[in-house]
Amino acid sequence: MIIVLKTGTAEPEIQQVVDAVKTFGYEPRLIRGVERTVIACVGDERNHHTLESLIVLPQVETVTPVQKKYKLVSREYQPQDTVLDVNGCKIGGGTFQVVAGPCSVETKAQTLETARAVKASGATLFRGGAFKPRTSPYDFQGLGREGLELLRQAREETGLPIVTEVMSPQDVDMVAEAADILQIGARNAQNVPLLAAAAKSGKVILLKRGLSSFIDEWLLAAEYICVHGNSKVILCERGIRTFEHACRNTLDVGAVAVAKKETHLPVFVDPSHAAGRADMVIPLARAAVAAGADGLLVEVHPNPATALSDGGQQLTPKQFAQLMAEIRPLVGVMGKKLQSA
Ligand code: PEP
Ligand code: MN
């Protein structure tokens, strides 16, 4: 932490700050300028009391942290890419994986038809929501337990590992029984008890970025999962809220590049929730590959016009086949290997 004192602060007031810094366990180093005094506080900011509260002292101008708050997810901590293994499906470290499937699990026929179709086009994991965090309480909330059973059947038939969302800590055990990867959705991205409970399942966690989360908040959410003993995390950028409304959200391609640089975790992109409209999903998927993503999460429905959620953004199986054909060469250009089931 760097504490800058106000111009002309007298010696007793300087000493008061120095004493406070020592009380909090830091070693203060004074830099006396012509007009101002700066106090550099030496100590690990992650395991000492925060000095940020000293801003309330009248002689303190600014208190600035110099250390990043995340550690376990950082490249400094682990320089090499994390490579996860989900039933033999390698995620990260030069591979490229595509998770595809409907927004919501609706019926057995819809689920199995989609699973077969996305597998045939090269998806390596199957997604589908059984517990849906809908904005309106009047909208379809998902099939719940019954949906998990349909996902189990899809895995049994296709062999594709399952990615599905868990919305509350008390559901973790039940969802983890059916899922190979637990998804934590954008609306729950900073739900600390859920992050902790999901971590304890020992499953790989796909962590969406919150609708309005800064990148460091997203990385700190991943840090929570690691701190709770599970470093098997996939970061997923899914578009953020901005002033622009041509698309449902704004895909933050820059966040992919930042997350790849700052962390060793695999970074996926969900172009479906970023776009909110089917005709923009393929262009955003291409951008994701070019920005260095390690995988995609794409919504596919056999008949999007009848979908019970997110109909406007789901691709038909044919459009999904087109997406796969378009990204295939780009993945190669990026030096990654597109896996196929
Ligand atoms: C989803 O993947 O279906 C979903 C609800 O995503 P998000 O949490 O990113 O809105
Ligand atoms: Mn959706």
PDB file of N, CA and C in Angstrom, residues 133-167:
ATOM      1  N   PRO A 133     -31.871 -19.560 -13.904  1.00  0.00           N
ATOM      2  CA  PRO A 133     -31.977 -18.278 -13.185  1.00  0.00           C
ATOM      3  C   PRO A 133     -32.682 -17.242 -14.061  1.00  0.00           C
ATOM      4  N   ARG A 134     -34.006 -17.318 -14.152  1.00  0.00           N
ATOM      5  CA  ARG A 134     -34.724 -16.427 -15.063  1.00  0.00           C
ATOM      6  C   ARG A 134     -34.957 -15.056 -14.432  1.00  0.00           C
ATOM      7  N   THR A 135     -34.937 -14.039 -15.258  1.00  0.00           N
ATOM      8  CA  THR A 135     -35.137 -12.683 -14.766  1.00  0.00           C
ATOM      9  C   THR A 135     -36.549 -12.514 -14.191  1.00  0.00           C
ATOM     10  N   SER A 136     -37.518 -13.129 -14.853  1.00  0.00           N
ATOM     11  CA  SER A 136     -38.901 -13.015 -14.372  1.00  0.00           C
ATOM     12  C   SER A 136     -39.359 -14.307 -13.697  1.00  0.00           C
ATOM     13  N   PRO A 137     -40.044 -14.169 -12.565  1.00  0.00           N
ATOM     14  CA  PRO A 137     -40.551 -15.370 -11.893  1.00  0.00           C
ATOM     15  C   PRO A 137     -41.671 -16.060 -12.668  1.00  0.00           C
ATOM     16  N   TYR A 138     -42.213 -15.372 -13.686  1.00  0.00           N
ATOM     17  CA  TYR A 138     -43.301 -15.963 -14.465  1.00  0.00           C
ATOM     18  C   TYR A 138     -42.787 -16.792 -15.637  1.00  0.00           C
ATOM     19  N   ASP A 139     -41.466 -16.706 -15.909  1.00  0.00           N
ATOM     20  CA  ASP A 139     -40.897 -17.466 -17.021  1.00  0.00           C
ATOM     21  C   ASP A 139     -40.557 -18.892 -16.584  1.00  0.00           C
ATOM     22  N   PHE A 140     -40.381 -19.749 -17.558  1.00  0.00           N
ATOM     23  CA  PHE A 140     -40.018 -21.158 -17.323  1.00  0.00           C
ATOM     24  C   PHE A 140     -38.765 -21.241 -16.439  1.00  0.00           C
ATOM     25  N   GLN A 141     -38.885 -21.972 -15.356  1.00  0.00           N
ATOM     26  CA  GLN A 141     -37.799 -22.016 -14.361  1.00  0.00           C
ATOM     27  C   GLN A 141     -36.903 -23.245 -14.490  1.00  0.00           C
ATOM     28  N   GLY A 142     -37.167 -24.074 -15.492  1.00  0.00           N
ATOM     29  CA  GLY A 142     -36.362 -25.282 -15.657  1.00  0.00           C
ATOM     30  C   GLY A 142     -37.057 -26.493 -15.076  1.00  0.00           C
ATOM     31  N   LEU A 143     -36.638 -27.674 -15.534  1.00  0.00           N
ATOM     32  CA  LEU A 143     -37.284 -28.918 -15.075  1.00  0.00           C
ATOM     33  C   LEU A 143     -36.720 -29.422 -13.755  1.00  0.00           C
ATOM     34  N   GLY A 144     -35.667 -28.778 -13.262  1.00  0.00           N
ATOM     35  CA  GLY A 144     -35.092 -29.212 -11.985  1.00  0.00           C
ATOM     36  C   GLY A 144     -34.543 -30.627 -12.064  1.00  0.00           C
ATOM     37  N   ARG A 145     -34.871 -31.415 -11.039  1.00  0.00           N
ATOM     38  CA  ARG A 145     -34.356 -32.783 -10.912  1.00  0.00           C
ATOM     39  C   ARG A 145     -34.620 -33.636 -12.167  1.00  0.00           C
ATOM     40  N   GLU A 146     -35.815 -33.457 -12.724  1.00  0.00           N
ATOM     41  CA  GLU A 146     -36.192 -34.208 -13.932  1.00  0.00           C
ATOM     42  C   GLU A 146     -35.243 -33.845 -15.095  1.00  0.00           C
ATOM     43  N   GLY A 147     -34.864 -32.584 -15.143  1.00  0.00           N
ATOM     44  CA  GLY A 147     -33.925 -32.133 -16.174  1.00  0.00           C
ATOM     45  C   GLY A 147     -32.558 -32.792 -16.005  1.00  0.00           C
ATOM     46  N   LEU A 148     -32.152 -32.964 -14.762  1.00  0.00           N
ATOM     47  CA  LEU A 148     -30.858 -33.615 -14.498  1.00  0.00           C
ATOM     48  C   LEU A 148     -30.884 -35.049 -15.017  1.00  0.00           C
ATOM     49  N   GLU A 149     -32.033 -35.699 -14.852  1.00  0.00           N
ATOM     50  CA  GLU A 149     -32.181 -37.078 -15.316  1.00  0.00           C
ATOM     51  C   GLU A 149     -32.050 -37.132 -16.851  1.00  0.00           C
ATOM     52  N   LEU A 150     -32.625 -36.151 -17.528  1.00  0.00           N
ATOM     53  CA  LEU A 150     -32.516 -36.130 -18.992  1.00  0.00           C
ATOM     54  C   LEU A 150     -31.068 -35.887 -19.423  1.00  0.00           C
ATOM     55  N   LEU A 151     -30.355 -35.072 -18.656  1.00  0.00           N
ATOM     56  CA  LEU A 151     -28.939 -34.832 -18.966  1.00  0.00           C
ATOM     57  C   LEU A 151     -28.137 -36.124 -18.785  1.00  0.00           C
ATOM     58  N   ARG A 152     -28.494 -36.872 -17.751  1.00  0.00           N
ATOM     59  CA  ARG A 152     -27.813 -38.167 -17.516  1.00  0.00           C
ATOM     60  C   ARG A 152     -28.009 -39.080 -18.717  1.00  0.00           C
ATOM     61  N   GLN A 153     -29.242 -39.083 -19.219  1.00  0.00           N
ATOM     62  CA  GLN A 153     -29.527 -39.932 -20.382  1.00  0.00           C
ATOM     63  C   GLN A 153     -28.739 -39.470 -21.606  1.00  0.00           C
ATOM     64  N   ALA A 154     -28.597 -38.163 -21.761  1.00  0.00           N
ATOM     65  CA  ALA A 154     -27.836 -37.626 -22.909  1.00  0.00           C
ATOM     66  C   ALA A 154     -26.375 -38.059 -22.812  1.00  0.00           C
ATOM     67  N   ARG A 155     -25.856 -38.041 -21.595  1.00  0.00           N
ATOM     68  CA  ARG A 155     -24.454 -38.462 -21.430  1.00  0.00           C
ATOM     69  C   ARG A 155     -24.310 -39.954 -21.719  1.00  0.00           C
ATOM     70  N   GLU A 156     -25.298 -40.710 -21.230  1.00  0.00           N
ATOM     71  CA  GLU A 156     -25.218 -42.151 -21.429  1.00  0.00           C
ATOM     72  C   GLU A 156     -25.238 -42.492 -22.917  1.00  0.00           C
ATOM     73  N   GLU A 157     -26.084 -41.769 -23.642  1.00  0.00           N
ATOM     74  CA  GLU A 157     -26.195 -42.104 -25.059  1.00  0.00           C
ATOM     75  C   GLU A 157     -25.023 -41.587 -25.885  1.00  0.00           C
ATOM     76  N   THR A 158     -24.563 -40.358 -25.611  1.00  0.00           N
ATOM     77  CA  THR A 158     -23.539 -39.758 -26.487  1.00  0.00           C
ATOM     78  C   THR A 158     -22.130 -39.866 -25.909  1.00  0.00           C
ATOM     79  N   GLY A 159     -22.030 -40.056 -24.607  1.00  0.00           N
ATOM     80  CA  GLY A 159     -20.699 -40.070 -23.970  1.00  0.00           C
ATOM     81  C   GLY A 159     -20.162 -38.669 -23.715  1.00  0.00           C
ATOM     82  N   LEU A 160     -20.920 -37.648 -24.116  1.00  0.00           N
ATOM     83  CA  LEU A 160     -20.432 -36.275 -23.895  1.00  0.00           C
ATOM     84  C   LEU A 160     -20.565 -35.906 -22.418  1.00  0.00           C
ATOM     85  N   PRO A 161     -19.487 -35.340 -21.836  1.00  0.00           N
ATOM     86  CA  PRO A 161     -19.611 -34.842 -20.458  1.00  0.00           C
ATOM     87  C   PRO A 161     -20.650 -33.717 -20.392  1.00  0.00           C
ATOM     88  N   ILE A 162     -21.269 -33.584 -19.223  1.00  0.00           N
ATOM     89  CA  ILE A 162     -22.385 -32.641 -19.039  1.00  0.00           C
ATOM     90  C   ILE A 162     -21.964 -31.388 -18.275  1.00  0.00           C
ATOM     91  N   VAL A 163     -22.376 -30.237 -18.815  1.00  0.00           N
ATOM     92  CA  VAL A 163     -22.189 -28.952 -18.129  1.00  0.00           C
ATOM     93  C   VAL A 163     -23.578 -28.423 -17.783  1.00  0.00           C
ATOM     94  N   THR A 164     -23.831 -28.185 -16.498  1.00  0.00           N
ATOM     95  CA  THR A 164     -25.145 -27.652 -16.128  1.00  0.00           C
ATOM     96  C   THR A 164     -25.021 -26.735 -14.914  1.00  0.00           C
ATOM     97  N   GLU A 165     -25.963 -25.809 -14.828  1.00  0.00           N
ATOM     98  CA  GLU A 165     -25.852 -24.766 -13.797  1.00  0.00           C
ATOM     99  C   GLU A 165     -26.381 -25.220 -12.441  1.00  0.00           C
ATOM    100  N   VAL A 166     -25.686 -24.764 -11.401  1.00  0.00           N
ATOM    101  CA  VAL A 166     -26.189 -24.963 -10.042  1.00  0.00           C
ATOM    102  C   VAL A 166     -26.446 -23.573  -9.474  1.00  0.00           C
ATOM    103  N   MET A 167     -27.633 -23.396  -8.881  1.00  0.00           N
ATOM    104  CA  MET A 167     -28.027 -22.063  -8.436  1.00  0.00           C
ATOM    105  C   MET A 167     -27.948 -21.851  -6.940  1.00  0.00           C
TER     106      MET A 167
END
